Amino acid sequence: MSRLLPSRPSPATPRSLDAVVRRDDDWTTRPELRLRLLGLPPDLDTRDLWSCFSPHGTVSQIEIFEDSRGVRDGAAKITFSPPPLEPFWQNFRSLRVEGRAKPEIPVRLSLEAPRRTFYHPSPVDPSIKYPEVMTLQADSIDFGFMYDQNTMMSMHTVIASHRGGISFKQNMLHRETVVEFRLDIDTRSELFRFTIPFAYLDTILRVDGGESGIRELVLSLPTPPRFFRKLDERDTHEPKARYWAENLAWFRQTDITNFPANVKDAPITIKKPGPIIDIGRWTTYRLKVNISSTKAQNLFRQIGHALRDYNISIQKVTGFGIASHREPAVWKYIDQPITTPHQPTSSLADLFENETVPPLAFPVRYQLEVCISHGYLNEHNLSQEFVRQLRKMDPSKAQDILEYVAGQEKRIFEPMELFGLKVTKGSASRPPVPQYCVYVRSATVTPSTVYFNTPTVEISNRVVRYYAEHADRFLRVRFTDEKVEGKIYSTDRDTMNEVFTRVKRTLRNGIQIGDRHYEFLAFGNSQFRENGAYFYAPLPHLQAQYIRSWMGNFDEIPYVAQYAARLGQCFSTTRAIIGTRTTIREIEDEERNGHVFTDGVGMISPFLAQLITYELGIVSTSSEPPSIFQFRMGGCKGILAVSPFSKLQEITIRRSQYKFAARHEGLEIIRWSQFAAANLNRQIIVVLSALGVPDKVFIEKQKAQLADLTLAMTDELKALTMLQRDIDPNQITLTLAGMILEGFHRCQEPFMMSMLQLWRAWSIKYLKEKARITVEKGAFLLGCVDETATLRGHFYDLPPVPGAHESLEQRAKYLPEVFVQLSKGPGGKPAIILGPMLLARNPSLHPGDIRMVRGVDIEALRHLKDAVVVPQTGDRPIVNMCSGGDLDGDDYLVIWDPELLPREWNHPPMDFTPAEKVPLERPITPDDLTTFFVKYMKNDNLSRIAVAHLAFADSMEDGVKSAKCLKLAELHSTAVDYVKSGVPARMTRDLQPSKWPHFMEKKNRPRESIYHSRKVLGQLFDQVERVDFMPIYDAPFDKRVLRAYKLEGKTLEDAMVVKRQYDAAVRRIMAQHAIGTEFEVWSTFVMSHSKASNDYKFHEEIGRIAMALKDRFRALCYEKAGGSNFEVLGPFVAAMYTITADEIGQAVAEARARKANLTADKMPMMSFPWLFQSVLGKIANTVRAPGDNDYSNTAIDI
């Protein structure tokens, strides 16, 4: 029998959580009550019903029902929470709706049986059940912050009154703590709430004593929770709405102030102007909870039990103090010159009459604001003497100290102690970064505050490169939800209006840091999708408008979205080619039937391709340069495919590649063609399933992959095979395969084995969450066009492809043709793929998005490798049928595995004609750009549409062929084009799922809305169990490297200096992106990260970040070693390995002595020497110190 810890009587007999209680006489004890309404006319909306029923009690939800055709059927559901005081429905006969010709509407009203017990099982012991919501009343709440470890500084106090109480709720269903309080502002009284997910709360301090029956609870959070203000419920109904819930009356808040006008026109700063409650920085809360009654005492104990089950402890403390509110004086010391007295004085005022010294240097001021914004330092703890000491230091050293503070990510209560630290040199003291990189300052603007970030090294873009002498005046800004919440998602409601208003206000008013005012400049196209932009702090001779003018002439573009996209071209992350001049040849596109078959494709000579390969240090699997380069050049964009007919320094550009006139005309490379493994995903699997691929095919392939991943941990040949076959986009698996070939797997080297464990955990994570099944007979390749016009395209007048009853060869004769050549086939030689294969582009939602094509061999195309070459003949480009793709840099999935070829070939494709754009009848201004930026944030429904499509594809009998899925696929195409068209995709209510399959893991949805999917994705999800990544620290390091040289003390010292800088740089990347371990940064196999970017985009981003990090520290190591040739570099790399082994060994010994776990957050870093994995391999296999005859660790002979 279940045990209940109730605040109300338990049922007489045990019931499951899904049991339906059918008694009507106990309705007064329920947390909520539902009434069924029948006989409604179709023109009523939720406002009408709310007006009729709100006089009877607190209406929490209204839903007006439709039938399967979307027609209202006269039924509705009204939910009260808590239940009404009287059973008014027993005598209810009609509604009275004012404003109608016949206001009296006869209806039938009945009480619904509850669908759940309103109890929630404990995650520790399911037999224990708690009420879904448990509420204590508080007498007061203080808002402030921790002044020291045992003292809270209270900045504002709210006291409960007759106008409104203060409630402290535990919502077990949503796993969150909710605090509600009423606040008097001017002449009005407003109701506010803030919510804290259990996952972000680990300890609540309990302070006893003082008033009898009072418990003081202190909640101190590292980041702000989400704040809401409740509006008048009658004003929160949309016209003709058929759904309303009480939570729609709660609007997100960004500020609580007496002076909203001051906020409206002010730039964004850490210090807000005149807040009543600074919700972004006062994140410690003290509640005085009244438990004088026996009922309250029992509830208090019950809440303690429930929270403890979610790993939240209520910790009793003594000696906890409250400091009264005061304004910090430090801003005055920072913002104004500091006085230096000629003689001792006793008055603070006297100090400002003496000699003055200049304020902090801007890099120091910026880094100080980094520490304050993240809460590592608090301005109330900073004294004038602290500022004076900081100013007296060498600015580089001061900046290094503050970077150290930010890197530790811990609160410092005694800032003066920092001046006694010896810290590693930071960004202020480092040598120059690689020429294609730049130090970037960045800011994250959230609804409640702003965070500044320590400068990090990133690959630069055209604008920052050109204005390199002013690079420190650029600021990368990203708009996100609160720190732990991630991206700000779109909404069709007005509940987030204040958040979007704050975004617009930031773009309009800028950001102030010290004496620099950063104003909006522009945004790159990738930045834009991730809600980011560049800001710039202008100089008298260099304003933001001048920079935009330098970027190009956009005056002829009348569409705001297109104008923004063209500006964004200049901010693409690129590497400039500076070693040669180029000759440009212009040719026309191949156009038919309103389609451009050569859209985005140009050509480049083999000579230039070889030069680019050398200049960028591209390592390919063959001796040849890549076949395709994605590029920017002036106002041109797209790809350049190697052509044997192009002259020495010739680049051929098509009209479709020219976008605007630009002053800058240098060649810039974004990326290049290379082989990457083919991986399925959930969207492609549900489409292939609808087209006839049996479920067992996917299940068997995933089963085999899981078994191989497990075997690879112990079998080096299996690991080598998988790593060389399943190549990731960042090519890290090839690096790991090289490490195995050098013998590091055989000797169980700790970094090698840690990386294999991470690779396995990462692969399993994405099998579980994305169904990322690797397909051996497939590839993920850049697309380009057949310049010979030999390949057969798609023609409408050809006979249809025969059905599945015909042989594969017979069916394939009717297919469009492609050319696919891999640089390294199964035998290690180039391989041309022949026969039927499927061609797709991510994401594929429509059954016609996956096309069947036939691979052929065309001798004139054999110079193109690791690319899919598509025809320029036919009536419609086949890439356009693949989710509306083109050839200006899109990747395509090609699979020739017979088991994955569907029974149904080439379902009629969708029409991807973009929506008609609306021109602006005047010149486009920065205000137009920023308004579009905010509108895009509010209306970007791309992810919502994709999620809804996946849910319906599983729940609907026809899957992706159902009417709802086809409509969502169409909307998805509109949403993809929103960036260019400015036309948003609007999701209607009927396209929002009410049921969710279990594999989508909708943890915050009611249990009754989750069902266990029996379809293929549900089976795949259930087949996989996640594994945690645990680095291996206690395995011995490779003695082949440790014994290779007799190292000098100076070499070891130099290596240690660089390691400290490297470790600090890695920690900064981890902190900025919320990455758990260094292994994830080094490999780009990131298990979790900040939610500001989706996983696919972040994998690209961390790949660029990791490459820049490695290149930068390799260059520094070359400098310290005295060169890059093996004779001088070998000993230095061995020293890097030796000091790392010593650090790890010492830390392991200390942990064992303390009987502590070897966790990544407590251990030294290990990845430093693996900047040179190939050099380590050469040392391990070719270098022997005199007298060392131990050859027990040798390389694998494959």
GROMACS .gro file of N, CA, C and O in nm, residues 482-574:
model
  372
  482GLU      N    1   1.757   3.377  -1.868
  482GLU     CA    2   1.846   3.375  -1.753
  482GLU      C    3   1.951   3.266  -1.771
  482GLU      O    4   1.931   3.169  -1.843
  483LYS      N    5   2.062   3.281  -1.700
  483LYS     CA    6   2.182   3.204  -1.727
  483LYS      C    7   2.158   3.054  -1.742
  483LYS      O    8   2.213   2.991  -1.833
  484VAL      N    9   2.077   2.997  -1.656
  484VAL     CA   10   2.055   2.852  -1.661
  484VAL      C   11   1.942   2.812  -1.755
  484VAL      O   12   1.918   2.693  -1.777
  485GLU      N   13   1.872   2.909  -1.813
  485GLU     CA   14   1.756   2.878  -1.896
  485GLU      C   15   1.790   2.864  -2.043
  485GLU      O   16   1.718   2.798  -2.118
  486GLY      N   17   1.897   2.927  -2.090
  486GLY     CA   18   1.936   2.914  -2.229
  486GLY      C   19   1.868   3.015  -2.320
  486GLY      O   20   1.844   3.129  -2.283
  487LYS      N   21   1.836   2.970  -2.440
  487LYS     CA   22   1.786   3.057  -2.545
  487LYS      C   23   1.649   3.114  -2.511
  487LYS      O   24   1.569   3.051  -2.443
  488ILE      N   25   1.626   3.237  -2.558
  488ILE     CA   26   1.491   3.296  -2.551
  488ILE      C   27   1.410   3.241  -2.668
  488ILE      O   28   1.445   3.264  -2.784
  489TYR      N   29   1.306   3.168  -2.637
  489TYR     CA   30   1.228   3.106  -2.744
  489TYR      C   31   1.113   3.195  -2.787
  489TYR      O   32   1.064   3.280  -2.712
  490SER      N   33   1.073   3.174  -2.910
  490SER     CA   34   0.964   3.254  -2.967
  490SER      C   35   0.833   3.222  -2.895
  490SER      O   36   0.818   3.120  -2.829
  491THR      N   37   0.738   3.311  -2.911
  491THR     CA   38   0.606   3.289  -2.852
  491THR      C   39   0.503   3.367  -2.930
  491THR      O   40   0.532   3.474  -2.984
  492ASP      N   41   0.383   3.311  -2.939
  492ASP     CA   42   0.274   3.383  -3.004
  492ASP      C   43   0.188   3.455  -2.900
  492ASP      O   44   0.084   3.511  -2.932
  493ARG      N   45   0.232   3.454  -2.776
  493ARG     CA   46   0.163   3.525  -2.669
  493ARG      C   47   0.236   3.655  -2.637
  493ARG      O   48   0.348   3.677  -2.681
  494ASP      N   49   0.171   3.737  -2.554
  494ASP     CA   50   0.233   3.864  -2.513
  494ASP      C   51   0.305   3.855  -2.380
  494ASP      O   52   0.353   3.955  -2.329
  495THR      N   53   0.314   3.734  -2.324
  495THR     CA   54   0.370   3.719  -2.190
  495THR      C   55   0.519   3.753  -2.183
  495THR      O   56   0.571   3.777  -2.075
  496MET      N   57   0.588   3.753  -2.296
  496MET     CA   58   0.731   3.784  -2.299
  496MET      C   59   0.759   3.924  -2.353
  496MET      O   60   0.874   3.956  -2.386
  497ASN      N   61   0.657   4.007  -2.362
  497ASN     CA   62   0.676   4.138  -2.425
  497ASN      C   63   0.784   4.221  -2.359
  497ASN      O   64   0.862   4.292  -2.425
  498GLU      N   65   0.791   4.218  -2.226
  498GLU     CA   66   0.892   4.299  -2.157
  498GLU      C   67   1.033   4.251  -2.189
  498GLU      O   68   1.127   4.330  -2.195
  499VAL      N   69   1.049   4.121  -2.208
  499VAL     CA   70   1.180   4.067  -2.243
  499VAL      C   71   1.221   4.118  -2.380
  499VAL      O   72   1.335   4.164  -2.401
  500PHE      N   73   1.130   4.112  -2.478
  500PHE     CA   74   1.163   4.160  -2.612
  500PHE      C   75   1.182   4.312  -2.613
  500PHE      O   76   1.262   4.364  -2.690
  501THR      N   77   1.109   4.381  -2.527
  501THR     CA   78   1.129   4.526  -2.516
  501THR      C   79   1.269   4.556  -2.463
  501THR      O   80   1.335   4.650  -2.508
  502ARG      N   81   1.316   4.475  -2.369
  502ARG     CA   82   1.453   4.496  -2.317
  502ARG      C   83   1.557   4.470  -2.427
  502ARG      O   84   1.657   4.542  -2.436
  503VAL      N   85   1.532   4.371  -2.511
  503VAL     CA   86   1.624   4.346  -2.623
  503VAL      C   87   1.630   4.468  -2.715
  503VAL      O   88   1.737   4.516  -2.751
  504LYS      N   89   1.512   4.519  -2.751
  504LYS     CA   90   1.507   4.637  -2.838
  504LYS      C   91   1.573   4.757  -2.771
  504LYS      O   92   1.646   4.834  -2.835
  505ARG      N   93   1.551   4.772  -2.641
  505ARG     CA   94   1.610   4.884  -2.568
  505ARG      C   95   1.762   4.875  -2.569
  505ARG      O   96   1.831   4.975  -2.584
  506THR      N   97   1.815   4.754  -2.557
  506THR     CA   98   1.960   4.735  -2.562
  506THR      C   99   2.014   4.770  -2.700
  506THR      O  100   2.117   4.838  -2.713
  507LEU      N  101   1.945   4.726  -2.803
  507LEU     CA  102   1.989   4.754  -2.940
  507LEU      C  103   1.980   4.904  -2.970
  507LEU      O  104   2.062   4.958  -3.046
  508ARG      N  105   1.883   4.971  -2.910
  508ARG     CA  106   1.866   5.115  -2.935
  508ARG      C  107   1.957   5.201  -2.847
  508ARG      O  108   2.020   5.295  -2.896
  509ASN      N  109   1.967   5.167  -2.719
  509ASN     CA  110   2.040   5.252  -2.625
  509ASN      C  111   2.185   5.211  -2.605
  509ASN      O  112   2.264   5.289  -2.551
  510GLY      N  113   2.219   5.089  -2.643
  510GLY     CA  114   2.357   5.046  -2.630
  510GLY      C  115   2.391   4.992  -2.492
  510GLY      O  116   2.306   4.974  -2.406
  511ILE      N  117   2.520   4.965  -2.473
  511ILE     CA  118   2.573   4.909  -2.349
  511ILE      C  119   2.687   4.998  -2.301
  511ILE      O  120   2.776   5.033  -2.380
  512GLN      N  121   2.685   5.033  -2.175
  512GLN     CA  122   2.786   5.121  -2.119
  512GLN      C  123   2.880   5.041  -2.029
  512GLN      O  124   2.837   4.973  -1.936
  513ILE      N  125   3.010   5.052  -2.057
  513ILE     CA  126   3.114   4.994  -1.972
  513ILE      C  127   3.217   5.103  -1.948
  513ILE      O  128   3.291   5.140  -2.039
  514GLY      N  129   3.222   5.155  -1.827
  514GLY     CA  130   3.315   5.265  -1.798
  514GLY      C  131   3.284   5.384  -1.886
  514GLY      O  132   3.170   5.431  -1.895
  515ASP      N  133   3.388   5.434  -1.954
  515ASP     CA  134   3.369   5.550  -2.040
  515ASP      C  135   3.337   5.511  -2.184
  515ASP      O  136   3.335   5.597  -2.272
  516ARG      N  137   3.314   5.383  -2.208
  516ARG     CA  138   3.283   5.338  -2.344
  516ARG      C  139   3.135   5.308  -2.357
  516ARG      O  140   3.077   5.234  -2.276
  517HIS      N  141   3.078   5.361  -2.463
  517HIS     CA  142   2.938   5.335  -2.493
  517HIS      C  143   2.932   5.252  -2.621
  517HIS      O  144   2.961   5.302  -2.730
  518TYR      N  145   2.899   5.125  -2.606
  518TYR     CA  146   2.890   5.034  -2.720
  518TYR      C  147   2.752   5.045  -2.783
  518TYR      O  148   2.650   5.032  -2.714
  519GLU      N  149   2.750   5.068  -2.914
  519GLU     CA  150   2.622   5.079  -2.985
  519GLU      C  151   2.612   4.971  -3.090
  519GLU      O  152   2.712   4.913  -3.134
  520PHE      N  153   2.489   4.942  -3.130
  520PHE     CA  154   2.463   4.837  -3.229
  520PHE      C  155   2.536   4.866  -3.360
  520PHE      O  156   2.533   4.978  -3.411
  521LEU      N  157   2.601   4.762  -3.414
  521LEU     CA  158   2.668   4.773  -3.544
  521LEU      C  159   2.596   4.691  -3.650
  521LEU      O  160   2.543   4.745  -3.746
  522ALA      N  161   2.593   4.559  -3.633
  522ALA     CA  162   2.527   4.469  -3.730
  522ALA      C  163   2.531   4.330  -3.670
  522ALA      O  164   2.578   4.310  -3.557
  523PHE      N  165   2.483   4.230  -3.746
  523PHE     CA  166   2.490   4.092  -3.698
  523PHE      C  167   2.522   4.000  -3.813
  523PHE      O  168   2.479   4.019  -3.926
  524GLY      N  169   2.606   3.899  -3.783
  524GLY     CA  170   2.633   3.794  -3.880
  524GLY      C  171   2.513   3.702  -3.893
  524GLY      O  172   2.427   3.696  -3.804
  525ASN      N  173   2.507   3.628  -4.003
  525ASN     CA  174   2.389   3.545  -4.027
  525ASN      C  175   2.376   3.432  -3.925
  525ASN      O  176   2.266   3.401  -3.880
  526SER      N  177   2.487   3.369  -3.887
  526SER     CA  178   2.481   3.266  -3.783
  526SER      C  179   2.450   3.328  -3.648
  526SER      O  180   2.372   3.273  -3.570
  527GLN      N  181   2.512   3.443  -3.621
  527GLN     CA  182   2.482   3.516  -3.498
  527GLN      C  183   2.333   3.544  -3.485
  527GLN      O  184   2.273   3.528  -3.379
  528PHE      N  185   2.276   3.590  -3.593
  528PHE     CA  186   2.135   3.631  -3.596
  528PHE      C  187   2.045   3.516  -3.552
  528PHE      O  188   1.955   3.533  -3.469
  529ARG      N  189   2.072   3.397  -3.606
  529ARG     CA  190   1.990   3.281  -3.570
  529ARG      C  191   2.005   3.244  -3.423
  529ARG      O  192   1.917   3.182  -3.365
  530GLU      N  193   2.118   3.280  -3.364
  530GLU     CA  194   2.142   3.250  -3.223
  530GLU      C  195   2.119   3.373  -3.136
  530GLU      O  196   2.166   3.381  -3.023
  531ASN      N  197   2.048   3.473  -3.190
  531ASN     CA  198   2.011   3.594  -3.115
  531ASN      C  199   2.133   3.673  -3.069
  531ASN      O  200   2.142   3.717  -2.954
  532GLY      N  201   2.228   3.692  -3.160
  532GLY     CA  202   2.349   3.766  -3.128
  532GLY      C  203   2.375   3.878  -3.227
  532GLY      O  204   2.319   3.880  -3.338
  533ALA      N  205   2.460   3.972  -3.188
  533ALA     CA  206   2.493   4.086  -3.274
  533ALA      C  207   2.628   4.142  -3.231
  533ALA      O  208   2.679   4.114  -3.121
  534TYR      N  209   2.687   4.223  -3.319
  534TYR     CA  210   2.808   4.297  -3.287
  534TYR      C  211   2.771   4.439  -3.246
  534TYR      O  212   2.688   4.505  -3.310
  535PHE      N  213   2.835   4.485  -3.138
  535PHE     CA  214   2.827   4.625  -3.096
  535PHE      C  215   2.966   4.686  -3.113
  535PHE      O  216   3.067   4.615  -3.117
  536TYR      N  217   2.970   4.817  -3.119
  536TYR     CA  218   3.097   4.886  -3.141
  536TYR      C  219   3.097   5.016  -3.060
  536TYR      O  220   2.996   5.087  -3.055
  537ALA      N  221   3.212   5.042  -2.994
  537ALA     CA  222   3.228   5.166  -2.918
  537ALA      C  223   3.294   5.270  -3.009
  537ALA      O  224   3.412   5.258  -3.041
  538PRO      N  225   3.221   5.370  -3.057
  538PRO     CA  226   3.272   5.459  -3.162
  538PRO      C  227   3.381   5.552  -3.112
  538PRO      O  228   3.390   5.585  -2.993
  539LEU      N  229   3.463   5.594  -3.207
  539LEU     CA  230   3.562   5.699  -3.188
  539LEU      C  231   3.516   5.821  -3.267
  539LEU      O  232   3.435   5.808  -3.360
  540PRO      N  233   3.568   5.938  -3.236
  540PRO     CA  234   3.524   6.057  -3.311
  540PRO      C  235   3.543   6.043  -3.461
  540PRO      O  236   3.461   6.090  -3.540
  541HIS      N  237   3.650   5.972  -3.501
  541HIS     CA  238   3.678   5.959  -3.644
  541HIS      C  239   3.630   5.827  -3.703
  541HIS      O  240   3.648   5.802  -3.823
  542LEU      N  241   3.569   5.740  -3.621
  542LEU     CA  242   3.526   5.610  -3.672
  542LEU      C  243   3.396   5.570  -3.603
  542LEU      O  244   3.394   5.513  -3.495
  543GLN      N  245   3.285   5.603  -3.668
  543GLN     CA  246   3.153   5.573  -3.616
  543GLN      C  247   3.101   5.441  -3.674
  543GLN      O  248   3.150   5.392  -3.776
  544ALA      N  249   2.999   5.385  -3.609
  544ALA     CA  250   2.941   5.260  -3.657
  544ALA      C  251   2.886   5.273  -3.798
  544ALA      O  252   2.901   5.182  -3.880
  545GLN      N  253   2.824   5.387  -3.829
  545GLN     CA  254   2.767   5.406  -3.961
  545GLN      C  255   2.875   5.404  -4.068
  545GLN      O  256   2.855   5.353  -4.178
  546TYR      N  257   2.994   5.458  -4.034
  546TYR     CA  258   3.104   5.457  -4.131
  546TYR      C  259   3.148   5.314  -4.161
  546TYR      O  260   3.176   5.278  -4.276
  547ILE      N  261   3.153   5.230  -4.056
  547ILE     CA  262   3.193   5.090  -4.076
  547ILE      C  263   3.091   5.019  -4.165
  547ILE      O  264   3.128   4.944  -4.256
  548ARG      N  265   2.963   5.044  -4.141
  548ARG     CA  266   2.861   4.981  -4.226
  548ARG      C  267   2.875   5.028  -4.371
  548ARG      O  268   2.855   4.949  -4.465
  549SER      N  269   2.909   5.154  -4.390
  549SER     CA  270   2.928   5.206  -4.526
  549SER      C  271   3.048   5.139  -4.593
  549SER      O  272   3.045   5.109  -4.713
  550TRP      N  273   3.155   5.116  -4.514
  550TRP     CA  274   3.273   5.049  -4.570
  550TRP      C  275   3.240   4.907  -4.613
  550TRP      O  276   3.295   4.856  -4.712
  551MET      N  277   3.150   4.840  -4.542
  551MET     CA  278   3.120   4.701  -4.570
  551MET      C  279   3.062   4.681  -4.710
  551MET      O  280   3.082   4.576  -4.772
  552GLY      N  281   2.989   4.779  -4.762
  552GLY     CA  282   2.935   4.764  -4.896
  552GLY      C  283   2.824   4.862  -4.924
  552GLY      O  284   2.780   4.937  -4.835
  553ASN      N  285   2.779   4.861  -5.047
  553ASN     CA  286   2.669   4.948  -5.088
  553ASN      C  287   2.541   4.864  -5.092
  553ASN      O  288   2.523   4.779  -5.179
  554PHE      N  289   2.453   4.891  -4.997
  554PHE     CA  290   2.330   4.814  -4.984
  554PHE      C  291   2.207   4.898  -5.018
  554PHE      O  292   2.094   4.855  -4.992
  555ASP      N  293   2.229   5.015  -5.074
  555ASP     CA  294   2.119   5.110  -5.094
  555ASP      C  295   2.010   5.057  -5.187
  555ASP      O  296   1.894   5.098  -5.176
  556GLU      N  297   2.047   4.966  -5.277
  556GLU     CA  298   1.949   4.917  -5.375
  556GLU      C  299   1.863   4.804  -5.320
  556GLU      O  300   1.777   4.753  -5.390
  557ILE      N  301   1.889   4.764  -5.197
  557ILE     CA  302   1.813   4.652  -5.138
  557ILE      C  303   1.694   4.708  -5.061
  557ILE      O  304   1.713   4.777  -4.960
  558PRO      N  305   1.570   4.681  -5.103
  558PRO     CA  306   1.452   4.741  -5.037
  558PRO      C  307   1.392   4.654  -4.927
  558PRO      O  308   1.292   4.692  -4.867
  559TYR      N  309   1.449   4.535  -4.904
  559TYR     CA  310   1.392   4.442  -4.807
  559TYR      C  311   1.481   4.437  -4.683
  559TYR      O  312   1.601   4.410  -4.693
  560VAL      N  313   1.421   4.460  -4.567
  560VAL     CA  314   1.499   4.468  -4.443
  560VAL      C  315   1.572   4.336  -4.416
  560VAL      O  316   1.691   4.335  -4.382
  561ALA      N  317   1.503   4.222  -4.431
  561ALA     CA  318   1.564   4.093  -4.402
  561ALA      C  319   1.682   4.067  -4.495
  561ALA      O  320   1.789   4.021  -4.451
  562GLN      N  321   1.665   4.097  -4.623
  562GLN     CA  322   1.774   4.076  -4.718
  562GLN      C  323   1.890   4.173  -4.692
  562GLN      O  324   2.007   4.135  -4.700
  563TYR      N  325   1.858   4.295  -4.658
  563TYR     CA  326   1.959   4.396  -4.624
  563TYR      C  327   2.043   4.345  -4.506
  563TYR      O  328   2.167   4.351  -4.508
  564ALA      N  329   1.975   4.293  -4.404
  564ALA     CA  330   2.046   4.242  -4.286
  564ALA      C  331   2.133   4.123  -4.322
  564ALA      O  332   2.246   4.110  -4.273
  565ALA      N  333   2.083   4.036  -4.410
  565ALA     CA  334   2.160   3.918  -4.450
  565ALA      C  335   2.286   3.957  -4.526
  565ALA      O  336   2.392   3.895  -4.509
  566ARG      N  337   2.275   4.060  -4.610
  566ARG     CA  338   2.394   4.105  -4.685
  566ARG      C  339   2.498   4.167  -4.593
  566ARG      O  340   2.618   4.144  -4.607
  567LEU      N  341   2.454   4.247  -4.497
  567LEU     CA  342   2.547   4.296  -4.395
  567LEU      C  343   2.613   4.179  -4.323
  567LEU      O  344   2.733   4.181  -4.295
  568GLY      N  345   2.532   4.077  -4.295
  568GLY     CA  346   2.582   3.963  -4.220
  568GLY      C  347   2.690   3.885  -4.291
  568GLY      O  348   2.772   3.819  -4.226
  569GLN      N  349   2.694   3.891  -4.427
  569GLN     CA  350   2.800   3.822  -4.500
  569GLN      C  351   2.938   3.866  -4.453
  569GLN      O  352   3.031   3.786  -4.447
  570CYS      N  353   2.951   3.992  -4.419
  570CYS     CA  354   3.081   4.047  -4.381
  570CYS      C  355   3.126   3.996  -4.244
  570CYS      O  356   3.243   4.011  -4.208
  571PHE      N  357   3.034   3.938  -4.167
  571PHE     CA  358   3.069   3.890  -4.034
  571PHE      C  359   3.083   3.738  -4.029
  571PHE      O  360   3.093   3.680  -3.921
  572SER      N  361   3.084   3.672  -4.146
  572SER     CA  362   3.108   3.529  -4.148
  572SER      C  363   3.248   3.500  -4.094
  572SER      O  364   3.343   3.573  -4.124
  573THR      N  365   3.260   3.395  -4.017
  573THR     CA  366   3.390   3.354  -3.963
  573THR      C  367   3.472   3.297  -4.078
  573THR      O  368   3.440   3.191  -4.132
  574THR      N  369   3.578   3.366  -4.115
  574THR     CA  370   3.655   3.329  -4.233
  574THR      C  371   3.805   3.339  -4.204
  574THR      O  372   3.847   3.400  -4.107
   0.00000   0.00000   0.00000
